[in-house]
Coordinates of C-alpha atoms in Angstrom, one line a residue:
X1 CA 6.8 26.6 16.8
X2 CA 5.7 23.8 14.3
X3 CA 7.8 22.1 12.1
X4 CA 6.0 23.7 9.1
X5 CA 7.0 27.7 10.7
X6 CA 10.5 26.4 11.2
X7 CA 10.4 25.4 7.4
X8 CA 8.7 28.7 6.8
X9 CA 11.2 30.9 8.8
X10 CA 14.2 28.5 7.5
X11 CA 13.3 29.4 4.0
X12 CA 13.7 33.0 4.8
X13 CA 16.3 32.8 6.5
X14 CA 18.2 30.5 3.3
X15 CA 16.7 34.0 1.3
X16 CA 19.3 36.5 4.2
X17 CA 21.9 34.3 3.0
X18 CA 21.6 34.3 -0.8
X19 CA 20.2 30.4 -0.9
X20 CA 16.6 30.4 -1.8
X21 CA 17.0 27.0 -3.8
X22 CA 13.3 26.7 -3.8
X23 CA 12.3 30.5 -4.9
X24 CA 11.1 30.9 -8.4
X25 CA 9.5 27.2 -8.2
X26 CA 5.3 26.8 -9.5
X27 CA 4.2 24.4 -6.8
X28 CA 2.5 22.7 -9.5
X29 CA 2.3 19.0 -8.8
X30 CA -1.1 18.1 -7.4
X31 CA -1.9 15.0 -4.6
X32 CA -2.2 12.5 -7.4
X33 CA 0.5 13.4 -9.7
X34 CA 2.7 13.0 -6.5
X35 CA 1.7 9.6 -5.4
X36 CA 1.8 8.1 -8.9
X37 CA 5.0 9.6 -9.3
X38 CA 5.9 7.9 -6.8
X39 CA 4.4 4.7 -7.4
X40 CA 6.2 5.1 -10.7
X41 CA 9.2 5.8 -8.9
X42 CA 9.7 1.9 -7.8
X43 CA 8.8 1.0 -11.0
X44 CA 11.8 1.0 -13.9
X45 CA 14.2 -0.5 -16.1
X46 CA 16.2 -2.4 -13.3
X47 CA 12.9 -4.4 -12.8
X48 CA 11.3 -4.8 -16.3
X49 CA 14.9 -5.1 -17.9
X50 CA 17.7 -5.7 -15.0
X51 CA 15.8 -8.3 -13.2
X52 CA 16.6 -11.0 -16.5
X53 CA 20.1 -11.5 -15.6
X54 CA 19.5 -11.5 -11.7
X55 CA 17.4 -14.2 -12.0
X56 CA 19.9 -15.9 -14.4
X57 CA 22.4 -15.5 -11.8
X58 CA 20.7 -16.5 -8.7
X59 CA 17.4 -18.0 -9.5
X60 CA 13.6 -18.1 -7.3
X61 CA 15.9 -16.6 -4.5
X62 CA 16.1 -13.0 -5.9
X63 CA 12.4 -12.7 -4.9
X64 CA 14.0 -12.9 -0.8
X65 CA 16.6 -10.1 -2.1
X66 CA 14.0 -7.6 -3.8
X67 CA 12.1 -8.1 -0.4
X68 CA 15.0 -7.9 2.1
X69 CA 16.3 -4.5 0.0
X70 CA 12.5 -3.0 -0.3
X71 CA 12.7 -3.6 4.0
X72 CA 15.8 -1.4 3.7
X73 CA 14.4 1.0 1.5
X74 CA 11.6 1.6 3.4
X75 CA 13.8 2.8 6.2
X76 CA 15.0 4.8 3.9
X77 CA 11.9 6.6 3.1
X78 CA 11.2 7.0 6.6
X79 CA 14.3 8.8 7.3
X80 CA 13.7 11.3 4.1
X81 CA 9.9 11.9 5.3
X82 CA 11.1 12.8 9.3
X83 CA 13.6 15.2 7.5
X84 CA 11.0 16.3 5.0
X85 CA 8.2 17.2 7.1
X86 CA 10.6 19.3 9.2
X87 CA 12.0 21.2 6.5
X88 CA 10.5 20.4 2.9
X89 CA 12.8 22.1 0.4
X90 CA 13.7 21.1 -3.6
X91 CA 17.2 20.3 -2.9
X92 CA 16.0 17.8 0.1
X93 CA 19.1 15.7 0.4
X94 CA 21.9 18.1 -0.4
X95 CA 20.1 20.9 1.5
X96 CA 20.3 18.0 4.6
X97 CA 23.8 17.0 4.3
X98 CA 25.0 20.8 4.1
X99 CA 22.7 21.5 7.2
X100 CA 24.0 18.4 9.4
X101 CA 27.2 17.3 7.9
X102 CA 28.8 21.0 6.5
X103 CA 28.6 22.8 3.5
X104 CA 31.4 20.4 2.0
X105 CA 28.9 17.1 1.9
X106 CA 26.1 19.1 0.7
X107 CA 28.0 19.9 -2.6
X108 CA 29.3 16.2 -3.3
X109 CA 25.9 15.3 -2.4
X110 CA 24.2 17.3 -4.6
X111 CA 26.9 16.6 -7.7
X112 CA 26.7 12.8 -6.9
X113 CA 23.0 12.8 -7.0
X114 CA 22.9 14.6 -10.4
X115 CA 25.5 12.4 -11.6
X116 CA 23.4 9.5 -10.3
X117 CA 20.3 10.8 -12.5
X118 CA 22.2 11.1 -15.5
X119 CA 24.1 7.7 -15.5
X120 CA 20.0 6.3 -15.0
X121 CA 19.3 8.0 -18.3
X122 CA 21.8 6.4 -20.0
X123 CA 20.4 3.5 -18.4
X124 CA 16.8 4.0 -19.5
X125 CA 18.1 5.3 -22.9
X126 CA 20.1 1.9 -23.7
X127 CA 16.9 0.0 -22.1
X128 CA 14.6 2.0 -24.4
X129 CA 16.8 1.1 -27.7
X130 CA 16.8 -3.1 -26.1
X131 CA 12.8 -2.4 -26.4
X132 CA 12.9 -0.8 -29.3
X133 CA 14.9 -3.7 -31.2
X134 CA 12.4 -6.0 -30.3
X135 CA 10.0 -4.4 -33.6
X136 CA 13.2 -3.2 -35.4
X137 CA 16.1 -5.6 -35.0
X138 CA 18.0 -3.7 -37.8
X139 CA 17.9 -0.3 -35.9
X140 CA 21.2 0.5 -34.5
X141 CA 20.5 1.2 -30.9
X142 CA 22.3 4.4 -30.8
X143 CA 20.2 5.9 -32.8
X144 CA 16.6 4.9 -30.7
X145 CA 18.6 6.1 -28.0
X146 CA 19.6 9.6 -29.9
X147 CA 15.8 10.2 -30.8
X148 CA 14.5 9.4 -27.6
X149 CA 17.0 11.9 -25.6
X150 CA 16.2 14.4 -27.7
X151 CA 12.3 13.9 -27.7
X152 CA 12.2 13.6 -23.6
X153 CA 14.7 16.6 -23.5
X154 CA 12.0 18.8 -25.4
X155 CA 9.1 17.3 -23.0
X156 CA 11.0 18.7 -19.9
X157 CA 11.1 22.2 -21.0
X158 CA 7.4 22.4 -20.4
X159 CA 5.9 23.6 -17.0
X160 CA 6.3 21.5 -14.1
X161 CA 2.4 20.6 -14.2
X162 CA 2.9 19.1 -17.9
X163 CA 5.9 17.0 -16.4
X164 CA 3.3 16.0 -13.3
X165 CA 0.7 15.0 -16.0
X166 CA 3.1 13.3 -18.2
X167 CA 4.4 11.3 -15.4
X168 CA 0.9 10.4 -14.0
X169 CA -0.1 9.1 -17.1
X170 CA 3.3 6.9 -18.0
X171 CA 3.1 5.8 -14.2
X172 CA -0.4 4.4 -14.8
X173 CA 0.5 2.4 -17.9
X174 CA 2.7 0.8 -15.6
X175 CA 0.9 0.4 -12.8
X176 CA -2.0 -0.5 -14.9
X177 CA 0.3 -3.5 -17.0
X178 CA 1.9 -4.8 -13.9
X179 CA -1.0 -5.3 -12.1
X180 CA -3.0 -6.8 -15.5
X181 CA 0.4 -9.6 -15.7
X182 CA -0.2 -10.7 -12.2
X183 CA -3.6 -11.3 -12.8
X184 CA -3.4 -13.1 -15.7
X185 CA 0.4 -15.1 -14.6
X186 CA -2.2 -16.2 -11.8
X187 CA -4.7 -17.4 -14.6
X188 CA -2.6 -19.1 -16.2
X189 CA -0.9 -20.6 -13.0
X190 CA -4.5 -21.7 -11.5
X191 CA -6.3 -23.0 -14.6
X192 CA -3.4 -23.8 -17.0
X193 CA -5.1 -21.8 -20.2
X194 CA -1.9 -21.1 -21.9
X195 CA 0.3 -22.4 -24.1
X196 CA 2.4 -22.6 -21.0
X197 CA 0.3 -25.9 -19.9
X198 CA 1.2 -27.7 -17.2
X199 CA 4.8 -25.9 -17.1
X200 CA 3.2 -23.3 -15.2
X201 CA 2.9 -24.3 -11.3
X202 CA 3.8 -22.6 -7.8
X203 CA 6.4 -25.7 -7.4
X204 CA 8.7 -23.7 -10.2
X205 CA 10.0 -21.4 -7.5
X206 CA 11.7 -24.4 -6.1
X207 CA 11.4 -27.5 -8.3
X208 CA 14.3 -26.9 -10.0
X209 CA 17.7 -27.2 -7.5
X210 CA 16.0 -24.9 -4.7
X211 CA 15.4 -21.7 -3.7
X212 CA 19.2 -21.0 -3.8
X213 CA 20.0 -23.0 -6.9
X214 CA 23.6 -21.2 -7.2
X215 CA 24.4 -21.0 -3.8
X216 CA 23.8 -17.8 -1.0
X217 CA 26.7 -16.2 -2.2
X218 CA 25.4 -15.9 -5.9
X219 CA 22.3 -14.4 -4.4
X220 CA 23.8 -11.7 -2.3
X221 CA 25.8 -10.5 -5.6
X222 CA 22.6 -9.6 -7.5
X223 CA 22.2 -6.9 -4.6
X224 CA 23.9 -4.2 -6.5
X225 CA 21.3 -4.7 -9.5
X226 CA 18.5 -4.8 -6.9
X227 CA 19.4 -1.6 -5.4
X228 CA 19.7 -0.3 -9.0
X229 CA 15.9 -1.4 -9.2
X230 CA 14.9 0.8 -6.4
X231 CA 16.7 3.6 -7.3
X232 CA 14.3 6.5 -7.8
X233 CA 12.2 5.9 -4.7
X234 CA 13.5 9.4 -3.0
X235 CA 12.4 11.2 -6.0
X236 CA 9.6 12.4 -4.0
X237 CA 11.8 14.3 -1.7
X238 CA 13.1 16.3 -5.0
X239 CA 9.3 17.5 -5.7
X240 CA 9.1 18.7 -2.0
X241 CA 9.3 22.3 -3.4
X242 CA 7.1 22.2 -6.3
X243 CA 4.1 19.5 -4.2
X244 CA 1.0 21.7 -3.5
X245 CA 0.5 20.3 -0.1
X246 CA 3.8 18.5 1.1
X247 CA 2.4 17.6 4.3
X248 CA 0.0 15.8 3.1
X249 CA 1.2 14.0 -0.2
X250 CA 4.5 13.2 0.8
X251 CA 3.6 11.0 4.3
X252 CA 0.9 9.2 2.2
X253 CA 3.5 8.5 -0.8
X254 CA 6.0 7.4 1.6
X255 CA 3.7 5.0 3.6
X256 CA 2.3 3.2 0.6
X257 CA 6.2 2.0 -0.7
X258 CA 5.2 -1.5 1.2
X259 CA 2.5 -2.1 -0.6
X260 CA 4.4 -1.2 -3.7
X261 CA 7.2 -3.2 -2.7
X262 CA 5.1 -6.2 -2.4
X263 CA 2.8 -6.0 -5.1
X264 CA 5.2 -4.6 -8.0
X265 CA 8.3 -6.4 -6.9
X266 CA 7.5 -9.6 -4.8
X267 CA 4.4 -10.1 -6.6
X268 CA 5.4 -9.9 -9.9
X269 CA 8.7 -11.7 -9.9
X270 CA 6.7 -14.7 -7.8
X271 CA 4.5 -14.6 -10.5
X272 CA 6.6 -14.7 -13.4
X273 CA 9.4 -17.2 -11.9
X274 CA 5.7 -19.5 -11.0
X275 CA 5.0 -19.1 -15.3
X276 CA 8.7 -19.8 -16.6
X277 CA 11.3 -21.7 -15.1
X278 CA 14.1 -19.7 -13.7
X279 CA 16.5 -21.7 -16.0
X280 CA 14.7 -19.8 -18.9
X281 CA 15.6 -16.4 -18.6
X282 CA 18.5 -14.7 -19.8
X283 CA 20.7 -11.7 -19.0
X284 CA 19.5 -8.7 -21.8
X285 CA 15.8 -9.9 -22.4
X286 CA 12.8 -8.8 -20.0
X287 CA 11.7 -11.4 -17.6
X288 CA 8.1 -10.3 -18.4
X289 CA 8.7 -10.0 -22.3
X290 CA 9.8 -13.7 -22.0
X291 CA 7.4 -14.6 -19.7
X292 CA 4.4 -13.4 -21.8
X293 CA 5.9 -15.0 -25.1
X294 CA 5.9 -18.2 -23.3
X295 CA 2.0 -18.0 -22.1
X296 CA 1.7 -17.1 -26.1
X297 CA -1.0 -14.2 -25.6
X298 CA -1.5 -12.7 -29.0
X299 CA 0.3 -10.1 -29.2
X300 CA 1.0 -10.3 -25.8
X301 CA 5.1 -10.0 -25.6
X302 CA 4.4 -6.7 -27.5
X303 CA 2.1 -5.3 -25.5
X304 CA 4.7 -5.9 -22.5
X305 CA 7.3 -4.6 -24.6
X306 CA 5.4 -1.4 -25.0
X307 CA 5.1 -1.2 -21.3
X308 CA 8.7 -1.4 -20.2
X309 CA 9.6 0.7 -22.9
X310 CA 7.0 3.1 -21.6
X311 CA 8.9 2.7 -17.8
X312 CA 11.9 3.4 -19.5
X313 CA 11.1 6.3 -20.8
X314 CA 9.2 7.7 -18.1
X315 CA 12.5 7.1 -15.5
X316 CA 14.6 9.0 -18.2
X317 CA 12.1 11.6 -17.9
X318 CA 11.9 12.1 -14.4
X319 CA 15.9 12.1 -14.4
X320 CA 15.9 15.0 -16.4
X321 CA 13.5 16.7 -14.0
X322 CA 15.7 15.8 -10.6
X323 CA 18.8 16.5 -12.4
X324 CA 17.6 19.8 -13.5
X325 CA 16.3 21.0 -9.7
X326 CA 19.6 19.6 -8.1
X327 CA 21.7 21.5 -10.5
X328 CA 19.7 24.7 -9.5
X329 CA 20.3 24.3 -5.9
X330 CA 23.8 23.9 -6.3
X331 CA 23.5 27.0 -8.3
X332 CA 21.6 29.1 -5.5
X333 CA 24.1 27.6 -2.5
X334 CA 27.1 28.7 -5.2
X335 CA 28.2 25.5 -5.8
X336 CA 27.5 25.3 -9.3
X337 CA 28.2 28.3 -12.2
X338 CA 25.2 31.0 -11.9
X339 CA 23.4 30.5 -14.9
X340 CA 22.3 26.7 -14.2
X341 CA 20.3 28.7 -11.2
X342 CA 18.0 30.7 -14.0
X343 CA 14.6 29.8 -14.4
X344 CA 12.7 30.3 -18.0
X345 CA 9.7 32.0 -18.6
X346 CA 7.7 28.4 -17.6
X347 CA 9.6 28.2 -14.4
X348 CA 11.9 25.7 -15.3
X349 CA 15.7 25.1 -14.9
X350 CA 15.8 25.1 -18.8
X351 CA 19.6 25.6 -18.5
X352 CA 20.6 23.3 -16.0
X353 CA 18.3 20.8 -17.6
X354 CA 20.2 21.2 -21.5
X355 CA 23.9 20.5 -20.0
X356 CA 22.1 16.7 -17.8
X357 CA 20.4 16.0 -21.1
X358 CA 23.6 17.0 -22.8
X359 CA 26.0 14.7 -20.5
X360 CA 23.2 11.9 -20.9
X361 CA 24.2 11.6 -24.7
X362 CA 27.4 10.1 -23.3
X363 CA 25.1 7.1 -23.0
X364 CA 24.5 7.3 -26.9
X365 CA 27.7 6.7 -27.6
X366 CA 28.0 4.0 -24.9
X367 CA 25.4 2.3 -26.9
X368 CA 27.2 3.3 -29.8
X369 CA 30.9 1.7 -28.8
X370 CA 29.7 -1.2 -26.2
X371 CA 26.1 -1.8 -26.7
X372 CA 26.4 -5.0 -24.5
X373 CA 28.2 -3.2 -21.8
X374 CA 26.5 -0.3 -21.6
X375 CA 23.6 -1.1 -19.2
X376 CA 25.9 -2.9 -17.0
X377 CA 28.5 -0.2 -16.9
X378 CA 26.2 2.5 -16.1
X379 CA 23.9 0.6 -13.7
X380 CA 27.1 0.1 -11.2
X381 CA 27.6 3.7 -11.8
X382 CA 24.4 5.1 -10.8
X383 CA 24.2 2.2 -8.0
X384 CA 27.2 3.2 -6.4
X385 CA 25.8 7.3 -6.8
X386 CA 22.8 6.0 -5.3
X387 CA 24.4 4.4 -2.0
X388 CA 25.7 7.7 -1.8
X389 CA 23.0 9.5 -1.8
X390 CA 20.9 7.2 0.4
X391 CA 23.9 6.9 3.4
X392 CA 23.7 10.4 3.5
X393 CA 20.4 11.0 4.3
X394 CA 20.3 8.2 6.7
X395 CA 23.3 9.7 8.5
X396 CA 21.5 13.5 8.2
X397 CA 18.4 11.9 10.0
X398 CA 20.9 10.4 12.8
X399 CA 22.0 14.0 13.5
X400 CA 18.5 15.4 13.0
X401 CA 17.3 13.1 15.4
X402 CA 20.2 14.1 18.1
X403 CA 19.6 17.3 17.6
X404 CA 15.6 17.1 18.5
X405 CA 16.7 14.7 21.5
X406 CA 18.8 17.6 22.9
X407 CA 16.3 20.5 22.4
X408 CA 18.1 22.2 19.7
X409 CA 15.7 21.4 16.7
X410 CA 11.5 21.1 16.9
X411 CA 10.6 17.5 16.4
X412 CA 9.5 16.8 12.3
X413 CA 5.3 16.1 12.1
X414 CA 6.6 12.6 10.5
X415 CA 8.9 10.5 13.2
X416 CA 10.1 7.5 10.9
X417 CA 9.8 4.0 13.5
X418 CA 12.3 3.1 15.6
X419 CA 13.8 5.9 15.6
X420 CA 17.5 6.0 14.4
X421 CA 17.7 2.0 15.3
X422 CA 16.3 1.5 11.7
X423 CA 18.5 4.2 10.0
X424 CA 21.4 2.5 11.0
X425 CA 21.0 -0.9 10.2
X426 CA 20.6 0.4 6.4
X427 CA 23.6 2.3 6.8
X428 CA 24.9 -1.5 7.8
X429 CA 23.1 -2.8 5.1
X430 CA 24.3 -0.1 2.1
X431 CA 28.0 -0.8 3.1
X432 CA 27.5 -4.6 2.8
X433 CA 26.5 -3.8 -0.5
X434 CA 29.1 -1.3 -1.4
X435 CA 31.2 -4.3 -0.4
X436 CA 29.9 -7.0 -2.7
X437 CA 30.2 -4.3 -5.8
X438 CA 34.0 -4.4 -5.2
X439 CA 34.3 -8.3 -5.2
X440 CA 32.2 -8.3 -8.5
X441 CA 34.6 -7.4 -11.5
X442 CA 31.7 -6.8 -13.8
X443 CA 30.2 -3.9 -11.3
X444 CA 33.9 -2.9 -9.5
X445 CA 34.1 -0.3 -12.6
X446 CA 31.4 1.6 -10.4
X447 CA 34.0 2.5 -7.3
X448 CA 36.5 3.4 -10.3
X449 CA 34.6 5.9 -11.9
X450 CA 33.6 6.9 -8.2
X451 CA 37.0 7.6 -7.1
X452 CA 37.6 9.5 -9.8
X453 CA 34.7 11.8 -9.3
X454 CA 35.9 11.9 -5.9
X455 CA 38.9 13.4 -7.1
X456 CA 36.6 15.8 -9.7
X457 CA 34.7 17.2 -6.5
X458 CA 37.8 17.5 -4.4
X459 CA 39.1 19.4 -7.1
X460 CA 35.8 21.8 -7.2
X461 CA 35.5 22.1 -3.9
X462 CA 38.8 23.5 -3.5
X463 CA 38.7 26.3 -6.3
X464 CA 35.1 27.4 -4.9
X465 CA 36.3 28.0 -1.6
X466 CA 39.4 29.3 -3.0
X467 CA 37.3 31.9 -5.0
X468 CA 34.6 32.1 -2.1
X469 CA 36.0 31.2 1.8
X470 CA 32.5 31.8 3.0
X471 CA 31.1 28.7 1.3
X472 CA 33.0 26.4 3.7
X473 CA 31.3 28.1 6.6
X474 CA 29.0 25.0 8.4
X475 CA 25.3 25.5 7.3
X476 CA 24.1 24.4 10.6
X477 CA 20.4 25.1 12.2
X478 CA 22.0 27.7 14.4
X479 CA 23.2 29.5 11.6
X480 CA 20.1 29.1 9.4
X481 CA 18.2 30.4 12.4
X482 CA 20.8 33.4 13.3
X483 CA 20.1 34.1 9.8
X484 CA 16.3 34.1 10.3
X485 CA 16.4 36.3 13.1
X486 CA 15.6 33.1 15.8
X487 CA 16.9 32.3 18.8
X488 CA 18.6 29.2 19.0
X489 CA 17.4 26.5 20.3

């Protein structure tokens, strides 16, 4: 039996018992709406706007971090793709975590992803109204950020294939941008013709006190924002129910996030920290804002402007869309109140969306009451949800992978390299992170909040299986397949 009939069979078999997360779904998305979605995925506010006060704080050597984290992420990917090729579903990393960890870590998985998503719009939201102020200085930011939720809110009560083309088209703005500043930082780098002169030179990355000009430490503590920047990567594995052909886009989206990696992250940075000096930038502005202001293209810093605020945008978008489907597969495992599981009339989550775009005006009044804390606040936040998120599907692909060794599960169409070796030195690597946010007072506020929402889901967990004792029955494979009417193993 192929991993594609066990999916198949699986899916029927979630339908016996009353989870069908991914029923009602238009599979909508199309080959190149997913990859540029994904491409788009790597590319958002913690790189166009977050990576200002990285470089303030540890100089040229944040180009090493954003490459040693995109090696990591990569792993990452891997691991979702095995697991997604064997059993492609909407709610991909709850649906995992229930199936190899227990019912229990597939509702604070799913609940600590959404709350991930929405904490990122607030991100994007305060990012947009930073953009914004760059035209309108006088525009009190809560109010960009007010108009902007509400605008994006209406957008993602359209069909999926609307969202799909929306997405395509902000993801090739950025694509299209990032790619044009490379070209022309490397202009300006090899023939001087700027107003950037001889300040320009490759010798920038290390002319001025090093590589590490504040030391090893101060590099590793810009991890937390660097993860922040990759954040949004897995999204892919939420349009595994809606992708037309899933086992074909999603291997090709996954095994292009190198090239991504190196060319939007590595590249870019190296480019920029080659035009300006790294003593230049400043927590709160855009690195690439700053850097095209100093090359004084006409026009230029607002054209770059435009483009982040386009990124922005287009992650707070794509939040609402992943927040929405997780919501609804909470919903359909009874994890979440029934009527966030209704789909309206253009097969969307209409309901489920409202209440994350409704929690995502909290961010509105963050930018309202603390508008220079606010990105920082809610970047450790949706950091800290993230690590979550990511250690639990490297830990579900550990299990998977036992589980195929032994004979009890088909092997997935997708093996990621090195088998589980690579999964676990990210789990390594995520925990070493985790870590360094404690030690950091400005991002600690991240494992606050999180142990209070561990406390929230503890909570929830306990009435639902108060209400319900079947919902803490393990949602193993032998169960899904009892279900199905297949043997085990």
């Amino acid at each position: 039996m192929t991993s594609t009939q066990v999916g198949t069979n699986l899916g029927e078999g979630n339908e016996a018992s009353g989870s069908t997360p991914e029923e009602g779904y238009e599979r909508g998305l199309g080959s190149r709406q997913v990859q540029m979605i994904a491409i788009g995925g790597a590319i958002g506010v913690g790189l166009f706007l977050g990576a200002g006060a990285n470089i303030a704080k540890a100089g040229p050597s944040l180009i090493l971090m954003y490459a040693l984290a995109g090696v990591i992420v990569f792993f990452i990917m891997r691991a979702l793709g095995e697991l997604l090729l064997y059993r492609p579903v909407s709610g991909s990393f709850s649906e995992y975590a229930r199936e190899f960890l227990g019912p229990f870590f597939g509702f604070v998985t799913g609940w600590t992803y959404w709350l991930m998503w929405v904490v990122t719009g607030m991100a994007e939201l305060t990012a947009a109204a930073i953009y914004v102020n760059f035209w309108f200085p006088d525009v009190p930011r809560w109010v960009t950020a007010l108009v902007f939720l509400v605008v994006l809110y209406v957008a993602n009560l359209i069909s999926v294939k609307i969202f799909g083309e929306i997405e395509f088209w902000f993801s090739m703005v950025k694509v299209t941008a990032l790619i044009g500043m490379i070209v022309i930082g490397i202009g300006v780098v090899t023939f001087g013709f700027s107003q950037a002169g001889d300040a320009a030179a490759v010798s920038n990355i290390w002319a001025h006190d090093g590589i590490f000009p504040k030391g090893v430490g101060s590099s590793l503590m810009t991890l937390q924002g660097v993860m922040f920047a990759y954040l949004a990567v897995e999204l892919v594995g939420v349009t595994a129910g809606e992708s037309e052909n899933p086992e074909k886009t999603l291997p090709k989206a996954i095994n292009t996030l190198p090239w991504r990696i190196i060319v939007f992250y590595v590249g870019a940075l190296s480019v920029i920290l080659m035009v300006v000096k790294w003593t230049e930038f400043e927590p709160g502005v855009s690195p690439f804002v700053a850097a095209f202001a100093k090359i004084g293209i006409p026009a230029g810093a607002a054209i770059v402007n435009f483009v982040v605020l386009t990124a922005a945008l287009s992650s707070c978008n794509s939040g609402m869309y992943s927040t929405g489907r997780m919501l609804r597969d909470l919903a359909s495992n009874a994890e979440a109140p029934k009527a966030l599981g209704k789909l309206s009339t253009s097969k969307t989550p209409a309901i489920a969306i409202t209440l994350s775009a409704a929690l995502m005006g909290i961010g509105v009044i963050l930018n309202y009451v603390v508008p220079e804390k606010a990105f920082g606040y809610v970047t450790s936040v949706a950091t800290a949800a993230g690590i979550w998120t990511w250690l639990m599907i490297l830990i579900s692909h550990i299990l998977y992978r036992r589980a195929v060794v032994a004979g009890r599960l088909p092997a997935s169409s997708f093996p990621a390299p090195g088998g589980t070796v690579c999964s676990w030195i990210a789990v390594a690597f995520l925990l070493l992170v985790t870590g360094l946010i404690a030690i950091d007072p400005d991002s600690r506020v991240s494992l606050y909040v999180g142990a209070g929402w561990a406390v929230c889901l503890a909570i929830g967990w306990f009435v639902l299986k108060a209400r319900n004792p079947q919902i803490a029955v393990k949602g193993t494979q032998d169960k899904q397949l009892e279900n199905a009417g297949q043997p085990r193993g």
